[in-house]
PDB file of C-alpha atoms in Angstrom:
ATOM      1  CA  UNK G   1     -21.168  19.245  -4.816  1.00 38.00           C
ATOM      2  CA  UNK G   2     -19.011  17.668  -7.539  1.00 46.00           C
ATOM      3  CA  UNK G   3     -17.208  14.398  -8.181  1.00 72.00           C
ATOM      4  CA  UNK G   4     -14.237  13.825  -5.828  1.00 89.00           C
ATOM      5  CA  UNK G   5     -11.425  11.244  -5.799  1.00 92.00           C
ATOM      6  CA  UNK G   6      -9.357  10.622  -2.675  1.00 94.00           C
ATOM      7  CA  UNK G   7      -7.375   8.158  -0.578  1.00 95.00           C
ATOM      8  CA  UNK G   8      -8.428   6.693   2.765  1.00 93.00           C
ATOM      9  CA  UNK G   9      -5.724   8.845   4.375  1.00 90.00           C
ATOM     10  CA  UNK G  10      -7.325  12.053   2.996  1.00 94.00           C
ATOM     11  CA  UNK G  11     -10.148  14.115   4.494  1.00 94.00           C
ATOM     12  CA  UNK G  12     -13.164  15.017   2.395  1.00 94.00           C
ATOM     13  CA  UNK G  13     -14.059  18.678   3.004  1.00 92.00           C
ATOM     14  CA  UNK G  14     -17.686  19.600   2.472  1.00 91.00           C
ATOM     15  CA  UNK G  15     -19.136  23.108   2.666  1.00 89.00           C
ATOM     16  CA  UNK G  16     -22.758  24.083   3.189  1.00 88.00           C
ATOM     17  CA  UNK G  17     -23.803  27.454   1.775  1.00 88.00           C
ATOM     18  CA  UNK G  18     -27.124  27.493   3.635  1.00 89.00           C
ATOM     19  CA  UNK G  19     -27.216  30.546   5.971  1.00 89.00           C
ATOM     20  CA  UNK G  20     -27.558  29.891   9.735  1.00 90.00           C
ATOM     21  CA  UNK G  21     -29.092  26.401   9.861  1.00 92.00           C
ATOM     22  CA  UNK G  22     -30.421  25.016  13.146  1.00 92.00           C
ATOM     23  CA  UNK G  23     -28.909  21.605  12.363  1.00 92.00           C
ATOM     24  CA  UNK G  24     -27.319  19.703   9.525  1.00 93.00           C
ATOM     25  CA  UNK G  25     -27.219  15.950   8.995  1.00 95.00           C
ATOM     26  CA  UNK G  26     -24.597  14.498   6.656  1.00 95.00           C
ATOM     27  CA  UNK G  27     -25.124  10.986   5.299  1.00 96.00           C
ATOM     28  CA  UNK G  28     -21.711   9.840   4.091  1.00 96.00           C
ATOM     29  CA  UNK G  29     -22.924   6.840   2.086  1.00 95.00           C
ATOM     30  CA  UNK G  30     -20.841   4.339   4.064  1.00 95.00           C
ATOM     31  CA  UNK G  31     -23.459   3.697   6.736  1.00 95.00           C
ATOM     32  CA  UNK G  32     -22.482   6.689   8.856  1.00 95.00           C
ATOM     33  CA  UNK G  33     -24.771   9.654   9.495  1.00 95.00           C
ATOM     34  CA  UNK G  34     -23.264  12.635  11.292  1.00 95.00           C
ATOM     35  CA  UNK G  35     -25.007  15.653  12.792  1.00 94.00           C
ATOM     36  CA  UNK G  36     -22.665  18.617  12.479  1.00 93.00           C
ATOM     37  CA  UNK G  37     -22.858  22.371  11.951  1.00 92.00           C
ATOM     38  CA  UNK G  38     -19.111  22.625  11.326  1.00 91.00           C
ATOM     39  CA  UNK G  39     -18.512  24.452   8.091  1.00 90.00           C
ATOM     40  CA  UNK G  40     -16.458  23.204   6.367  1.00 91.00           C
ATOM     41  CA  UNK G  41     -17.217  19.687   7.523  1.00 92.00           C
ATOM     42  CA  UNK G  42     -14.353  17.146   7.222  1.00 94.00           C
ATOM     43  CA  UNK G  43     -14.695  13.368   7.000  1.00 96.00           C
ATOM     44  CA  UNK G  44     -12.303  10.436   6.449  1.00 96.00           C
ATOM     45  CA  UNK G  45     -13.438   7.225   4.782  1.00 96.00           C
ATOM     46  CA  UNK G  46     -11.815   4.053   6.122  1.00 93.00           C
ATOM     47  CA  UNK G  47     -12.674   1.750   3.209  1.00 92.00           C
ATOM     48  CA  UNK G  48     -12.227   1.974  -0.543  1.00 92.00           C
ATOM     49  CA  UNK G  49     -15.366   2.359  -2.646  1.00 92.00           C
ATOM     50  CA  UNK G  50     -17.752   4.762  -4.284  1.00 93.00           C
ATOM     51  CA  UNK G  51     -20.062   6.679  -1.969  1.00 95.00           C
ATOM     52  CA  UNK G  52     -23.041   8.965  -2.349  1.00 93.00           C
ATOM     53  CA  UNK G  53     -23.255  11.929   0.024  1.00 94.00           C
ATOM     54  CA  UNK G  54     -26.363  13.712   1.163  1.00 93.00           C
ATOM     55  CA  UNK G  55     -27.049  16.707   3.359  1.00 94.00           C
ATOM     56  CA  UNK G  56     -30.281  17.530   5.161  1.00 93.00           C
ATOM     57  CA  UNK G  57     -30.558  21.072   6.598  1.00 94.00           C
ATOM     58  CA  UNK G  58     -33.097  21.968   9.287  1.00 93.00           C
ATOM     59  CA  UNK G  59     -34.323  25.477  10.040  1.00 92.00           C
ATOM     60  CA  UNK G  60     -37.056  26.111  12.659  1.00 91.00           C
ATOM     61  CA  UNK G  61     -37.524  22.326  13.072  1.00 86.00           C
ATOM     62  CA  UNK G  62     -38.402  21.935   9.393  1.00 90.00           C
ATOM     63  CA  UNK G  63     -36.429  20.435   6.556  1.00 89.00           C
ATOM     64  CA  UNK G  64     -35.176  23.462   4.679  1.00 86.00           C
ATOM     65  CA  UNK G  65     -32.887  21.733   2.188  1.00 82.00           C
ATOM     66  CA  UNK G  66     -32.089  18.221   1.064  1.00 87.00           C
ATOM     67  CA  UNK G  67     -29.239  17.685  -1.342  1.00 88.00           C
ATOM     68  CA  UNK G  68     -28.087  14.276  -2.576  1.00 88.00           C
ATOM     69  CA  UNK G  69     -25.094  13.426  -4.738  1.00 88.00           C
ATOM     70  CA  UNK G  70     -24.987   9.727  -5.700  1.00 87.00           C
ATOM     71  CA  UNK G  71     -21.473   8.468  -6.414  1.00 88.00           C
ATOM     72  CA  UNK G  72     -20.033  11.788  -5.232  1.00 91.00           C
ATOM     73  CA  UNK G  73     -16.759  10.409  -3.864  1.00 94.00           C
ATOM     74  CA  UNK G  74     -14.532   7.537  -4.976  1.00 93.00           C
ATOM     75  CA  UNK G  75     -12.018   6.349  -2.401  1.00 94.00           C
ATOM     76  CA  UNK G  76      -8.929   4.219  -3.015  1.00 93.00           C
ATOM     77  CA  UNK G  77      -6.806   2.447  -0.434  1.00 93.00           C
ATOM     78  CA  UNK G  78      -3.244   1.383  -1.164  1.00 93.00           C
ATOM     79  CA  UNK G  79      -2.214  -1.910   0.401  1.00 93.00           C
ATOM     80  CA  UNK G  80       1.352  -3.182   0.001  1.00 94.00           C
ATOM     81  CA  UNK G  81       1.046  -6.384   2.075  1.00 94.00           C
ATOM     82  CA  UNK G  82       2.798  -9.372   0.540  1.00 95.00           C
ATOM     83  CA  UNK G  83       3.477 -12.948   1.534  1.00 94.00           C
ATOM     84  CA  UNK G  84       6.265 -15.486   1.110  1.00 94.00           C
ATOM     85  CA  UNK G  85       6.190 -19.256   1.485  1.00 91.00           C
ATOM     86  CA  UNK G  86       8.372 -18.935   4.609  1.00 91.00           C
ATOM     87  CA  UNK G  87      10.448 -16.417   6.560  1.00 90.00           C
ATOM     88  CA  UNK G  88      13.441 -18.792   6.746  1.00 90.00           C
ATOM     89  CA  UNK G  89      15.054 -20.558   3.774  1.00 88.00           C
ATOM     90  CA  UNK G  90      17.788 -23.191   4.051  1.00 85.00           C
ATOM     91  CA  UNK G  91      19.601 -22.385   0.836  1.00 77.00           C
ATOM     92  CA  UNK G  92      20.104 -19.454  -1.507  1.00 72.00           C
ATOM     93  CA  UNK G  93      17.372 -19.843  -4.117  1.00 77.00           C
ATOM     94  CA  UNK G  94      14.682 -17.874  -5.912  1.00 86.00           C
ATOM     95  CA  UNK G  95      12.381 -16.666  -3.136  1.00 92.00           C
ATOM     96  CA  UNK G  96       8.774 -15.949  -4.202  1.00 94.00           C
ATOM     97  CA  UNK G  97       7.013 -12.774  -3.036  1.00 95.00           C
ATOM     98  CA  UNK G  98       3.276 -12.400  -3.718  1.00 95.00           C
ATOM     99  CA  UNK G  99       1.437  -9.080  -3.358  1.00 94.00           C
ATOM    100  CA  UNK G 100      -1.728 -10.005  -1.418  1.00 85.00           C
ATOM    101  CA  UNK G 101      -3.802  -6.877  -1.982  1.00 75.00           C
ATOM    102  CA  UNK G 102      -6.560  -7.870  -4.379  1.00 71.00           C
ATOM    103  CA  UNK G 103      -8.521  -4.679  -3.692  1.00 68.00           C
ATOM    104  CA  UNK G 104      -5.543  -2.314  -4.040  1.00 73.00           C
ATOM    105  CA  UNK G 105      -5.540  -0.809  -7.545  1.00 84.00           C
ATOM    106  CA  UNK G 106      -1.766  -0.587  -8.074  1.00 90.00           C
ATOM    107  CA  UNK G 107      -0.671   2.007 -10.618  1.00 91.00           C
ATOM    108  CA  UNK G 108       3.048   1.690  -9.881  1.00 94.00           C
ATOM    109  CA  UNK G 109       5.361   0.233  -7.285  1.00 95.00           C
ATOM    110  CA  UNK G 110       8.806  -1.020  -6.433  1.00 97.00           C
ATOM    111  CA  UNK G 111      10.269  -4.054  -4.671  1.00 98.00           C
ATOM    112  CA  UNK G 112      13.284  -3.557  -2.371  1.00 98.00           C
ATOM    113  CA  UNK G 113      14.934  -6.932  -1.707  1.00 97.00           C
ATOM    114  CA  UNK G 114      17.128  -5.833   1.210  1.00 96.00           C
ATOM    115  CA  UNK G 115      20.447  -6.575  -0.467  1.00 95.00           C
ATOM    116  CA  UNK G 116      20.744  -3.377  -2.501  1.00 95.00           C
ATOM    117  CA  UNK G 117      18.748  -4.757  -5.414  1.00 96.00           C
ATOM    118  CA  UNK G 118      15.315  -3.529  -6.470  1.00 96.00           C
ATOM    119  CA  UNK G 119      12.672  -4.435  -9.017  1.00 95.00           C
ATOM    120  CA  UNK G 120       9.682  -2.749 -10.589  1.00 94.00           C
ATOM    121  CA  UNK G 121       6.279  -3.829  -9.311  1.00 94.00           C
ATOM    122  CA  UNK G 122       4.818  -7.129 -10.441  1.00 92.00           C
ATOM    123  CA  UNK G 123       2.271  -9.046  -8.392  1.00 92.00           C
ATOM    124  CA  UNK G 124       4.329 -12.257  -8.270  1.00 93.00           C
ATOM    125  CA  UNK G 125       7.999 -11.345  -7.824  1.00 95.00           C
ATOM    126  CA  UNK G 126      10.970 -13.617  -7.203  1.00 94.00           C
ATOM    127  CA  UNK G 127      14.512 -12.837  -6.092  1.00 95.00           C
ATOM    128  CA  UNK G 128      17.606 -15.007  -5.681  1.00 92.00           C
ATOM    129  CA  UNK G 129      19.895 -14.326  -2.733  1.00 90.00           C
ATOM    130  CA  UNK G 130      23.461 -15.510  -3.191  1.00 85.00           C
ATOM    131  CA  UNK G 131      24.711 -14.696   0.316  1.00 86.00           C
ATOM    132  CA  UNK G 132      23.379 -16.020   3.627  1.00 89.00           C
ATOM    133  CA  UNK G 133      21.883 -13.492   6.020  1.00 91.00           C
ATOM    134  CA  UNK G 134      18.743 -11.655   7.092  1.00 94.00           C
ATOM    135  CA  UNK G 135      17.127  -9.262   4.636  1.00 96.00           C
ATOM    136  CA  UNK G 136      14.323  -6.715   5.085  1.00 97.00           C
ATOM    137  CA  UNK G 137      12.192  -7.025   1.950  1.00 97.00           C
ATOM    138  CA  UNK G 138       9.923  -4.053   1.248  1.00 98.00           C
ATOM    139  CA  UNK G 139       7.160  -3.302  -1.237  1.00 97.00           C
ATOM    140  CA  UNK G 140       5.971   0.254  -1.934  1.00 97.00           C
ATOM    141  CA  UNK G 141       2.838   0.730  -4.078  1.00 96.00           C
ATOM    142  CA  UNK G 142       0.976   3.749  -5.459  1.00 96.00           C
ATOM    143  CA  UNK G 143      -2.603   3.886  -6.773  1.00 94.00           C
ATOM    144  CA  UNK G 144      -3.898   5.988  -9.655  1.00 92.00           C
ATOM    145  CA  UNK G 145      -5.151   8.579  -7.100  1.00 93.00           C
ATOM    146  CA  UNK G 146      -1.658   8.891  -5.586  1.00 92.00           C
ATOM    147  CA  UNK G 147      -2.412   6.780  -2.507  1.00 95.00           C
ATOM    148  CA  UNK G 148       0.753   5.118  -1.171  1.00 95.00           C
ATOM    149  CA  UNK G 149       1.533   2.253   1.178  1.00 95.00           C
ATOM    150  CA  UNK G 150       4.694   0.418   2.212  1.00 96.00           C
ATOM    151  CA  UNK G 151       4.976  -3.019   3.801  1.00 96.00           C
ATOM    152  CA  UNK G 152       8.090  -4.963   4.812  1.00 97.00           C
ATOM    153  CA  UNK G 153       9.086  -8.280   6.333  1.00 96.00           C
ATOM    154  CA  UNK G 154      12.386  -9.912   7.268  1.00 97.00           C
ATOM    155  CA  UNK G 155      13.498 -13.150   5.647  1.00 95.00           C
ATOM    156  CA  UNK G 156      16.525 -15.232   6.588  1.00 94.00           C
ATOM    157  CA  UNK G 157      18.671 -17.206   4.166  1.00 92.00           C
ATOM    158  CA  UNK G 158      20.627 -20.077   5.786  1.00 90.00           C
ATOM    159  CA  UNK G 159      22.742 -22.733   4.141  1.00 76.00           C
ATOM    160  CA  UNK G 160      26.285 -23.744   3.546  1.00 73.00           C
ATOM    161  CA  UNK G 161      29.010 -21.212   3.008  1.00 72.00           C
ATOM    162  CA  UNK G 162      32.389 -21.904   1.602  1.00 74.00           C
ATOM    163  CA  UNK G 163      35.558 -20.581   0.141  1.00 78.00           C
ATOM    164  CA  UNK G 164      38.507 -22.059  -1.666  1.00 81.00           C
ATOM    165  CA  UNK G 165      42.086 -21.260  -2.519  1.00 85.00           C
ATOM    166  CA  UNK G 166      44.154 -22.315  -5.486  1.00 89.00           C
ATOM    167  CA  UNK G 167      47.889 -22.971  -5.310  1.00 86.00           C
ATOM    168  CA  UNK G 168      48.584 -21.155  -8.572  1.00 84.00           C
ATOM    169  CA  UNK G 169      46.661 -19.213 -11.208  1.00 81.00           C
ATOM    170  CA  UNK G 170      48.771 -20.288 -14.222  1.00 86.00           C
ATOM    171  CA  UNK G 171      49.492 -23.830 -15.290  1.00 85.00           C
ATOM    172  CA  UNK G 172      50.513 -25.644 -18.417  1.00 87.00           C
ATOM    173  CA  UNK G 173      48.488 -28.425 -19.956  1.00 88.00           C
ATOM    174  CA  UNK G 174      48.931 -31.572 -17.897  1.00 88.00           C
ATOM    175  CA  UNK G 175      50.231 -29.828 -14.735  1.00 87.00           C
ATOM    176  CA  UNK G 176      48.377 -30.390 -11.475  1.00 87.00           C
ATOM    177  CA  UNK G 177      46.537 -27.526  -9.816  1.00 86.00           C
ATOM    178  CA  UNK G 178      45.469 -27.869  -6.168  1.00 85.00           C
ATOM    179  CA  UNK G 179      42.169 -26.421  -4.912  1.00 84.00           C
ATOM    180  CA  UNK G 180      41.727 -26.287  -1.131  1.00 84.00           C
ATOM    181  CA  UNK G 181      38.227 -25.872   0.376  1.00 80.00           C
TER     182      UNK G 181
END
């Protein structure tokens, strides 16, 4: 056994080299003990953390081998969940987005604001929308182990809209120009 780094979406593959055991008990270090003769044996961790792994081999109802590896596997979990103060805003303004994942070790990421604009990852992002509408805001994060997660939510920007016309584009000093809303 050697040190292993993986994501919660990955399977840890363990191989026993003991010939023809009667039974094998794997202690995965996360509170789960599994009896399995599958070789290789595959296991997925659901939570981030550092785990010791041990294997107990039985032959003829006796313990033939016990191997323990403290801190054998380190697991990361990417979490891109973020929050906003609301999902509906009554005027175009700087909208705050806060990445909620305290336990997600973000190595890199990108914000997608739903209006064609993007931004590099920062925990507390803000974006100003200058046109009313609904926007799907997305955050994609990556951990140092290459774990990836994406989360999105829809926000709506309401508020007044307007347009104006001007009766002429050239005028001399002192001449009246009419703007119509």
